[in-house]
CSV table of C-alpha atoms in Angstrom, one decimal:
chain,number,residue,atom,x,y,z
A,1,MET,CA,0.3,0.5,-0.2
A,2,THR,CA,2.6,2.3,0.8
A,3,ARG,CA,4.6,2.0,-2.2
A,4,THR,CA,1.0,2.2,-4.0
A,5,LEU,CA,1.1,5.9,-2.6
A,6,ARG,CA,4.9,6.7,-3.3
A,7,ARG,CA,3.8,6.1,-7.0
A,8,LYS,CA,0.6,8.4,-6.7
A,9,LEU,CA,2.5,11.3,-4.9
A,10,ARG,CA,5.0,10.9,-7.7
A,11,ARG,CA,2.1,11.9,-10.0
A,12,ASP,CA,0.9,14.5,-8.4
A,13,VAL,CA,4.0,16.1,-8.6
A,14,ARG,CA,4.5,15.5,-12.3
A,15,ARG,CA,0.8,16.9,-12.5
A,16,GLN,CA,1.0,19.3,-10.1
A,17,ARG,CA,4.9,20.6,-11.2
A,18,GLY,CA,4.4,24.5,-12.1
A,19,ALA,CA,2.2,25.1,-8.1
A,20,PHE,CA,5.1,22.4,-6.6
A,21,ALA,CA,8.5,24.5,-8.4
A,22,ALA,CA,6.7,27.5,-7.3
A,23,ILE,CA,6.1,26.3,-4.0
A,24,THR,CA,9.4,25.2,-3.7
A,25,LEU,CA,10.8,29.1,-5.4
A,26,THR,CA,9.3,30.7,-2.7
A,27,ILE,CA,10.6,28.5,0.3
A,28,PHE,CA,14.5,28.3,-1.8
A,29,ILE,CA,13.9,32.4,-1.7
A,30,GLY,CA,12.8,32.3,1.9
A,31,VAL,CA,15.7,30.2,3.3
A,32,THR,CA,18.4,31.5,0.8
A,33,LEU,CA,17.2,35.2,2.5
A,34,TYR,CA,17.7,33.6,6.5
A,35,GLY,CA,21.0,32.1,5.6
A,36,ALA,CA,22.6,34.8,3.2
A,37,THR,CA,21.4,38.0,6.0
A,38,TYR,CA,21.8,36.0,9.0
A,39,ASP,CA,25.7,34.8,8.3
A,40,ALA,CA,26.3,38.4,7.2
A,41,PHE,CA,25.0,39.3,9.9
A,42,LEU,CA,27.7,36.9,12.1
A,43,ASN,CA,30.1,37.1,9.6
A,44,LEU,CA,30.0,41.1,10.0
A,45,LYS,CA,30.2,41.2,13.5
A,46,SER,CA,32.7,38.8,13.6
A,47,SER,CA,34.6,40.6,11.6
A,48,TYR,CA,34.1,43.9,13.4
A,49,ASP,CA,35.6,41.8,16.5
A,50,ARG,CA,38.4,40.3,14.7
A,51,ALA,CA,39.4,43.9,13.6
A,52,PHE,CA,38.9,45.8,17.0
A,53,ALA,CA,41.5,42.7,18.4
A,54,ALA,CA,44.0,43.0,15.7
A,55,TYR,CA,44.5,46.6,15.8
A,56,ARG,CA,43.7,47.2,19.5
A,57,PHE,CA,40.5,49.5,19.0
A,58,ALA,CA,40.9,51.6,22.2
A,59,ASP,CA,38.8,51.1,24.9
A,60,LEU,CA,38.8,54.3,26.4
A,61,THR,CA,39.2,57.8,24.7
A,62,VAL,CA,40.5,61.0,26.8
A,63,SER,CA,40.2,64.3,25.3
A,64,GLY,CA,41.8,67.4,27.0
A,65,GLY,CA,43.3,68.4,30.4
A,66,ASP,CA,46.7,67.4,31.0
A,67,ALA,CA,46.5,64.4,28.6
A,68,ALA,CA,50.2,62.8,29.1
A,69,ARG,CA,50.1,63.2,33.0
A,70,PHE,CA,46.5,60.9,32.7
A,71,ALA,CA,49.1,58.9,30.0
A,72,ARG,CA,51.6,58.3,32.3
A,73,LEU,CA,48.6,57.1,35.3
A,74,ALA,CA,46.9,55.1,33.1
A,75,ARG,CA,49.7,52.4,32.0
A,76,ARG,CA,50.3,52.1,36.2
A,77,MET,CA,46.3,51.1,36.1
A,78,PRO,CA,46.0,47.1,36.7
A,79,GLY,CA,44.3,45.7,33.3
A,80,VAL,CA,45.5,48.4,31.3
A,81,GLU,CA,47.4,47.1,28.2
A,82,ALA,CA,48.5,49.7,26.0
A,83,VAL,CA,48.3,53.5,26.3
A,84,GLN,CA,49.0,55.9,23.2
A,85,ALA,CA,49.3,59.4,23.8
A,86,ARG,CA,48.5,62.1,21.0
A,87,THR,CA,47.6,64.8,19.4
A,88,GLN,CA,44.1,65.2,17.6
A,89,ALA,CA,42.7,68.9,15.6
A,90,ASP,CA,39.7,69.9,13.0
A,91,LEU,CA,41.6,71.8,11.2
A,92,PRO,CA,40.7,73.2,7.6
A,93,ILE,CA,41.7,70.9,4.2
A,94,ARG,CA,42.0,71.5,1.0
A,95,VAL,CA,42.4,69.0,-1.7
A,96,GLY,CA,42.0,70.1,-5.7
A,97,ARG,CA,39.3,72.4,-5.6
A,98,ASP,CA,37.6,70.8,-2.4
A,99,LYS,CA,37.7,72.1,1.3
A,100,PHE,CA,36.0,71.0,4.2
A,101,LEU,CA,37.0,71.0,8.0
A,102,GLY,CA,38.7,67.4,8.1
A,103,ARG,CA,40.8,66.0,11.0
A,104,VAL,CA,44.5,65.2,11.6
A,105,VAL,CA,45.2,62.7,13.8
A,106,GLY,CA,49.3,62.4,15.3
A,107,VAL,CA,50.8,58.8,15.0
A,108,PRO,CA,54.3,57.7,16.3
A,109,PRO,CA,56.5,58.5,13.8
A,110,GLY,CA,58.5,55.1,12.5
A,111,ARG,CA,56.5,53.1,14.5
A,112,PRO,CA,53.2,52.0,14.4
A,113,PRO,CA,50.7,53.1,17.7
A,114,ALA,CA,50.2,51.0,20.5
A,115,VAL,CA,46.4,51.7,20.2
A,116,ASN,CA,44.4,52.5,17.0
A,117,ARG,CA,46.9,51.0,15.1
A,118,LEU,CA,46.5,51.5,10.8
A,119,ALA,CA,46.0,49.1,8.6
A,120,PRO,CA,48.0,49.9,5.1
A,121,ARG,CA,45.8,49.7,2.4
A,122,GLN,CA,48.5,51.5,-0.3
A,123,GLY,CA,51.9,53.0,-0.4
A,124,ALA,CA,54.1,53.2,2.1
A,125,SER,CA,54.0,53.7,5.9
A,126,LEU,CA,55.6,57.1,7.2
A,127,ALA,CA,59.3,57.8,7.6
A,128,PRO,CA,60.6,58.7,11.1
A,129,SER,CA,61.3,61.8,10.4
A,130,GLY,CA,57.5,62.6,9.0
A,131,GLY,CA,59.0,64.4,6.4
A,132,GLY,CA,56.1,66.3,5.3
A,133,ALA,CA,54.2,63.3,4.9
A,134,VAL,CA,50.9,62.2,5.9
A,135,LEU,CA,48.8,59.1,5.8
A,136,VAL,CA,45.2,59.4,4.5
A,137,GLU,CA,42.3,57.1,5.7
A,138,LYS,CA,41.2,55.0,2.4
A,139,HIS,CA,37.2,57.0,2.5
A,140,MET,CA,38.7,59.9,2.4
A,141,ALA,CA,41.1,58.9,0.0
A,142,SER,CA,38.5,56.8,-2.3
A,143,THR,CA,36.2,60.3,-2.1
A,144,PHE,CA,38.6,62.6,-3.5
A,145,HIS,CA,40.7,60.2,-5.5
A,146,LEU,CA,43.5,60.2,-3.6
A,147,ALA,CA,46.7,58.1,-4.1
A,148,PRO,CA,50.2,58.3,-3.2
A,149,GLY,CA,52.0,61.3,-4.1
A,150,ASP,CA,49.4,63.3,-4.3
A,151,LEU,CA,49.0,66.8,-2.6
A,152,LEU,CA,46.6,68.4,-0.3
A,153,THR,CA,46.3,71.5,2.1
A,154,VAL,CA,46.3,71.6,5.7
A,155,VAL,CA,45.6,74.9,7.4
A,156,GLY,CA,46.8,74.8,10.9
A,157,ALA,CA,48.1,77.1,13.3
A,158,HIS,CA,50.7,78.8,11.0
A,159,GLY,CA,49.0,79.2,8.0
A,160,PRO,CA,48.4,76.6,5.0
A,161,ARG,CA,51.2,73.3,4.9
A,162,ARG,CA,51.3,71.5,1.0
A,163,LEU,CA,51.6,67.9,2.4
A,164,ARG,CA,52.1,64.6,0.4
A,165,VAL,CA,50.6,61.6,0.6
A,166,ALA,CA,52.1,58.9,1.4
A,167,GLY,CA,50.2,56.1,2.0
A,168,VAL,CA,46.0,55.2,2.4
A,169,VAL,CA,45.0,53.1,5.1
A,170,SER,CA,42.4,52.1,7.6
A,171,SER,CA,41.4,52.7,11.0
A,172,PRO,CA,39.0,51.3,13.4
A,173,GLU,CA,37.7,54.5,14.8
A,174,TYR,CA,36.8,55.1,11.3
A,175,PHE,CA,35.3,51.9,9.9
A,176,TRP,CA,32.4,54.4,9.4
A,177,PRO,CA,33.3,57.7,8.8
A,178,SER,CA,32.0,60.3,11.9
A,179,ARG,CA,33.1,63.6,12.9
A,180,SER,CA,31.5,63.1,16.4
A,181,ARG,CA,28.6,61.8,18.0
A,182,GLN,CA,26.4,64.4,17.5
A,183,GLU,CA,27.4,64.4,13.2
A,184,VAL,CA,27.4,60.6,13.2
A,185,PHE,CA,26.3,60.7,9.3
A,186,SER,CA,28.9,63.2,7.5
A,187,ALA,CA,28.3,64.0,3.8
A,188,PRO,CA,31.3,62.4,1.9
A,189,LYS,CA,33.0,65.8,0.8
A,190,ASP,CA,32.6,67.6,4.4
A,191,PHE,CA,34.7,65.1,6.3
A,192,GLY,CA,38.0,63.4,6.2
A,193,VAL,CA,40.9,62.5,8.4
A,194,VAL,CA,44.8,62.3,7.7
A,195,PHE,CA,47.1,60.7,10.1
A,196,ALA,CA,50.6,62.9,10.3
A,197,ALA,CA,53.2,62.1,12.7
A,198,GLU,CA,53.2,63.4,16.0
A,199,PRO,CA,55.5,66.1,16.3
A,200,LEU,CA,53.8,67.6,12.6
A,201,ALA,CA,50.3,67.3,14.2
A,202,ARG,CA,51.7,69.5,16.9
A,203,ASP,CA,52.7,71.9,14.6
A,204,LEU,CA,49.7,71.8,12.8
A,205,ALA,CA,47.6,72.1,15.8
A,206,GLY,CA,49.5,74.9,17.4
A,207,ALA,CA,50.1,72.3,20.6
A,208,ARG,CA,52.9,72.0,22.5
A,209,SER,CA,51.7,68.1,24.4
A,210,PRO,CA,49.4,65.8,23.4
A,211,ASN,CA,45.5,66.7,23.9
A,212,GLN,CA,43.9,62.6,23.8
A,213,VAL,CA,44.8,59.4,25.4
A,214,ALA,CA,43.1,56.3,23.4
A,215,VAL,CA,43.3,53.1,25.9
A,216,TYR,CA,43.3,49.8,25.3
A,217,TYR,CA,42.3,47.0,28.2
A,218,ARG,CA,43.9,43.6,28.2
A,219,GLY,CA,43.0,41.7,25.4
A,220,GLY,CA,40.2,44.1,24.8
A,221,ARG,CA,37.3,43.1,27.4
A,222,PRO,CA,35.2,45.2,29.0
A,223,ALA,CA,35.7,46.3,32.2
A,224,PRO,CA,33.7,49.0,33.5
A,225,ALA,CA,35.3,48.9,37.0
A,226,LEU,CA,38.6,50.1,35.4
A,227,THR,CA,36.5,52.6,32.6
A,228,ARG,CA,35.2,54.4,35.9
A,229,ARG,CA,38.7,54.7,37.3
A,230,LEU,CA,40.0,56.1,34.8
A,231,SER,CA,36.9,58.1,33.9
A,232,ALA,CA,37.1,59.6,37.7
A,233,ALA,CA,41.4,60.7,36.9
A,234,ALA,CA,40.4,62.1,34.1
A,235,GLU,CA,37.8,64.0,35.4
A,236,ARG,CA,40.2,64.9,38.1
A,237,LEU,CA,43.3,66.2,35.4
A,238,GLY,CA,40.7,68.9,33.5
A,239,ALA,CA,39.8,66.2,30.8
A,240,ALA,CA,37.1,67.8,28.6
A,241,ASP,CA,35.9,64.2,27.7
A,242,ALA,CA,36.0,60.8,28.4
A,243,MET,CA,34.5,58.2,25.5
A,244,THR,CA,34.3,54.8,25.9
A,245,ARG,CA,34.4,52.5,23.2
A,246,ALA,CA,30.2,51.8,23.0
A,247,GLN,CA,30.1,55.7,22.9
A,248,GLN,CA,32.7,56.1,19.8
A,249,PRO,CA,31.0,57.6,16.6
A,250,SER,CA,32.1,55.5,14.3
A,251,ASN,CA,31.6,51.9,16.9
A,252,SER,CA,27.9,53.0,17.9
A,253,ALA,CA,26.6,53.6,14.4
A,254,LEU,CA,28.2,50.2,13.1
A,255,GLN,CA,26.7,48.6,16.2
A,256,GLN,CA,23.6,50.4,15.0
A,257,ASP,CA,23.6,49.0,12.0
A,258,VAL,CA,24.5,45.4,13.4
A,259,THR,CA,21.6,45.4,15.1
A,260,GLU,CA,19.1,46.9,12.2
A,261,PHE,CA,21.0,44.1,10.3
A,262,GLU,CA,19.9,41.1,12.9
A,263,GLN,CA,16.1,41.9,13.0
A,264,LEU,CA,16.2,42.5,8.7
A,265,ALA,CA,17.9,38.6,8.6
A,266,VAL,CA,14.9,37.5,10.4
A,267,PHE,CA,11.8,39.1,9.3
A,268,PHE,CA,12.5,40.2,6.1
A,269,PRO,CA,12.6,35.9,4.9
A,270,LEU,CA,9.7,35.1,7.3
A,271,LEU,CA,7.6,37.0,4.6
A,272,PHE,CA,8.6,34.8,2.2
A,273,LEU,CA,8.2,31.6,4.1
A,274,THR,CA,4.8,32.8,5.5
A,275,ALA,CA,3.8,33.6,1.5
A,276,ALA,CA,5.2,29.9,0.7
A,277,ALA,CA,3.1,28.3,3.5
A,278,LEU,CA,-0.4,30.1,2.1
A,279,ALA,CA,0.3,29.3,-1.5
A,280,THR,CA,1.1,25.2,-0.2
A,281,GLY,CA,-2.3,25.5,1.4
A,282,ILE,CA,-4.2,26.3,-0.9
A,283,LEU,CA,-2.5,24.3,-3.4
A,284,MET,CA,-3.4,21.5,-1.0
A,285,ARG,CA,-7.2,22.5,-0.4
A,286,ARG,CA,-7.1,22.2,-4.2
A,287,LEU,CA,-5.3,18.7,-4.7
A,288,VAL,CA,-7.8,17.4,-1.9
A,289,ALA,CA,-11.0,19.0,-3.5
A,290,ALA,CA,-9.8,18.0,-6.7
A,291,GLN,CA,-8.8,14.1,-5.4
A,292,ARG,CA,-12.1,13.2,-3.2
A,293,PRO,CA,-13.2,10.7,-4.8
A,294,ILE,CA,-10.2,9.1,-5.3
A,295,ILE,CA,-9.3,9.4,-1.4
A,296,GLY,CA,-12.8,8.0,-0.9
A,297,MET,CA,-11.7,5.1,-2.9
A,298,LEU,CA,-8.7,4.2,-1.1
A,299,ARG,CA,-10.1,4.4,1.8
A,300,ALA,CA,-13.0,2.0,0.4
A,301,CYS,CA,-9.6,-0.3,-0.6
A,302,GLY,CA,-8.3,-0.4,3.5
A,303,PHE,CA,-6.0,2.9,3.4
A,304,GLU,CA,-6.1,4.0,6.7
A,305,ARG,CA,-6.6,7.5,8.0
A,306,ARG,CA,-2.5,8.3,9.3
A,307,GLN,CA,-1.5,6.3,5.6
A,308,ILE,CA,-3.9,9.4,3.8
A,309,VAL,CA,-3.1,11.8,6.3
A,310,ALA,CA,1.0,10.9,5.7
A,311,HIS,CA,0.5,10.5,1.7
A,312,TYR,CA,-1.0,14.2,2.0
A,313,LEU,CA,1.7,15.5,4.1
A,314,SER,CA,4.6,14.0,2.4
A,315,PHE,CA,3.8,16.7,-0.4
A,316,GLY,CA,4.3,19.9,1.9
A,317,LEU,CA,7.3,17.9,3.7
A,318,ALA,CA,9.0,17.5,0.3
A,319,THR,CA,8.1,20.9,-0.9
A,320,GLY,CA,9.7,22.1,2.1
A,321,LEU,CA,12.6,20.2,2.5
A,322,LEU,CA,13.8,20.2,-1.4
A,323,GLY,CA,13.6,24.5,-1.4
A,324,ALA,CA,15.1,24.9,2.0
A,325,ALA,CA,17.9,22.5,0.8
A,326,LEU,CA,18.7,24.7,-2.2
A,327,GLY,CA,18.1,27.4,0.0
A,328,ALA,CA,20.6,26.9,2.4
A,329,LEU,CA,23.5,25.9,0.2
A,330,ALA,CA,22.7,29.3,-1.6
A,331,GLY,CA,22.4,31.3,1.4
A,332,TYR,CA,25.7,30.5,2.3
A,333,GLU,CA,27.2,31.5,-0.9
A,334,LEU,CA,25.2,34.8,-0.9
A,335,GLY,CA,26.4,35.2,2.5
A,336,ARG,CA,30.0,35.1,1.8
A,337,LEU,CA,29.5,37.6,-1.1
A,338,TRP,CA,27.5,40.4,1.3
A,339,THR,CA,29.8,40.1,3.7
A,340,GLY,CA,33.1,40.5,1.3
A,341,LEU,CA,30.8,43.9,-0.2
A,342,TYR,CA,30.5,45.1,3.3
A,343,THR,CA,33.5,45.0,4.8
A,344,GLU,CA,35.0,45.8,1.6
A,345,GLN,CA,33.0,49.0,1.4
A,346,LEU,CA,33.5,50.0,5.2
A,347,SER,CA,36.7,49.7,4.6
A,348,ILE,CA,37.2,46.5,7.5
A,349,PRO,CA,41.0,45.0,6.9
A,350,LEU,CA,39.5,41.5,8.1
A,351,THR,CA,36.7,39.6,6.7
A,352,VAL,CA,35.4,36.5,8.8
A,353,VAL,CA,33.4,33.6,6.6
A,354,GLN,CA,32.4,31.0,8.5
A,355,VAL,CA,30.6,27.8,7.7
A,356,ARG,CA,27.8,27.8,10.5
A,357,PRO,CA,26.0,24.4,10.9
A,358,LEU,CA,23.3,25.6,13.1
A,359,THR,CA,22.7,28.6,10.6
A,360,ILE,CA,21.7,25.5,8.0
A,361,ALA,CA,19.7,23.6,10.4
A,362,ARG,CA,17.8,26.4,11.0
A,363,GLY,CA,16.9,26.6,7.4
A,364,LEU,CA,16.5,23.2,6.6
A,365,LEU,CA,13.8,23.1,9.6
A,366,PHE,CA,12.4,25.8,8.4
A,367,GLY,CA,11.4,24.8,5.0
A,368,VAL,CA,10.5,21.0,6.6
A,369,ILE,CA,8.0,23.5,9.0
A,370,VAL,CA,6.0,25.6,6.6
A,371,GLY,CA,5.7,22.7,4.0
A,372,GLY,CA,4.3,20.7,7.1
A,373,LEU,CA,2.3,22.8,9.0
A,374,ALA,CA,0.7,24.0,5.8
A,375,ALA,CA,-0.4,20.8,4.4
A,376,ALA,CA,-1.5,19.3,7.7
A,377,GLY,CA,-4.8,20.9,7.7
A,378,PRO,CA,-5.7,20.0,4.5
A,379,ALA,CA,-4.5,15.9,5.3
A,380,ALA,CA,-6.5,16.1,8.0
A,381,LEU,CA,-9.0,16.9,6.0
A,382,ALA,CA,-8.3,14.1,3.2
A,383,ALA,CA,-8.2,11.5,5.9
A,384,SER,CA,-11.6,12.8,8.1
A,385,VAL,CA,-14.0,12.7,4.8
A,386,PRO,CA,-16.1,9.1,5.2
A,387,PRO,CA,-15.7,6.9,2.3
A,388,ALA,CA,-19.3,6.8,0.8
A,389,GLU,CA,-19.6,10.6,1.3
A,390,ALA,CA,-16.2,11.5,-0.8
A,391,MET,CA,-16.7,9.4,-3.7
A,392,ARG,CA,-19.9,11.2,-4.2
A,393,ARG,CA,-20.0,14.5,-7.1
A,394,PHE,CA,-18.6,17.4,-4.9
A,395,ALA,CA,-20.0,21.1,-5.9
A,396,PRO,CA,-17.4,23.7,-5.2
C-alpha cells in the first residue's frame, strides 16, 4: 500500500509541477534570504570583533586636560594593556578645489601606534622624520581619488601647509567616518581624516603636548570598573571628555547597523516563508478537493486515515525540504558574497566568513516546518471524509 501511495505522490507532483516548482521556489527564496542575511550578520560581527582586537581599538578615549600626565597614570593601572598619547585637531583641508573641515591625528613616527593601529591599504608608512608626508584614511582617499604621491593642503596654526600623501590606511576609529557623536553621518566631501607624524600634528594644531589619550584594556575585554576609575582620574586632571568604545561615534553607528541587520535577517525571510505556507495550503486544499473520489476509493480499499494523512502531508514536506536544502546552500554563498562587499565598502581590513551548521540546520527546519504546517490541515481534512461521502460528486 505504501508503494502505491508513493507512486501516486510522484504522479501528483508531475501533474502539479508548476505549482510544486512555485512553492519550492518561494521556500527557496525565504531560506536563502535567511541564511544569507543571518550569516552575513554573524560574519560582520565577527569581522568587527577580530579587527578591533587585531588593531587594538581603544576601549577609552580621553580628550583635553593634562593628557601626558593621564597617560602616565593609565599605564600604571592594572588591566590596561596599552596607552597612546597623541594630538588630534579638526582643521581646514583643501584637496584640489574642495575645501572642508577635516581631522589631523598624530601617530608615532617610524612605528605603529600602541592603540588604534592603522591597516595599510596602499603606499608606504610614514618615515621616522615625517618629512611633510601624511597617511590618508581610505574613505577620504576614495572620495577625493587620492593616491600616494598626491598633494593636499592643511590650514594649521601657522598657516596653509602643503603635504604629500605617503599612503592610504584604514583605522578602527573610522570604519564608518563619523566626526562626532553629534554628527555621526557626515557627507563624504564634508569630512576626512589624515594621519601625520606626532611632531607634525602638534605643529599643525599649534600644541606643545598631546591633547588626547587612547587606552586599550587587556585583551580588549570590557572592564566597567576600570573605566570608572580612569574616567574619574581624567576628570580630576581636567579632561573635557572620556568616551568609551560603545560611545565612539563610528562604532556606535556600526553596532546600530548590525542590530538592524539582525532584525532584517529574521523578519524579511519570514515574509517569504509565510507566503510559501499560504501557497502550499491553497494548493493542498485544491488538490484534496479535486481528489475526493480518489480519497474515498483509497479509504474503501482499506487505507487507514494515518496513511492518507501521511500521503498528503508528504507533498508539503517534500516541497519544504527541497526548497530549504537548495536555499541553505545558496544562502551560505550569498552570505559570503554580502560579507565581502560590506567589509570592503566599510574598509574593514579583516573579513571573517565561516560555515555555520546551526544556520543551515535552522534553514532546513524552517522549510520543513513551513511545508508541513501548510499541508497538515488539508491532509487531516482529506482523512476525515467518510468513504461514501467522498465518492459522491462534490459541488465546489
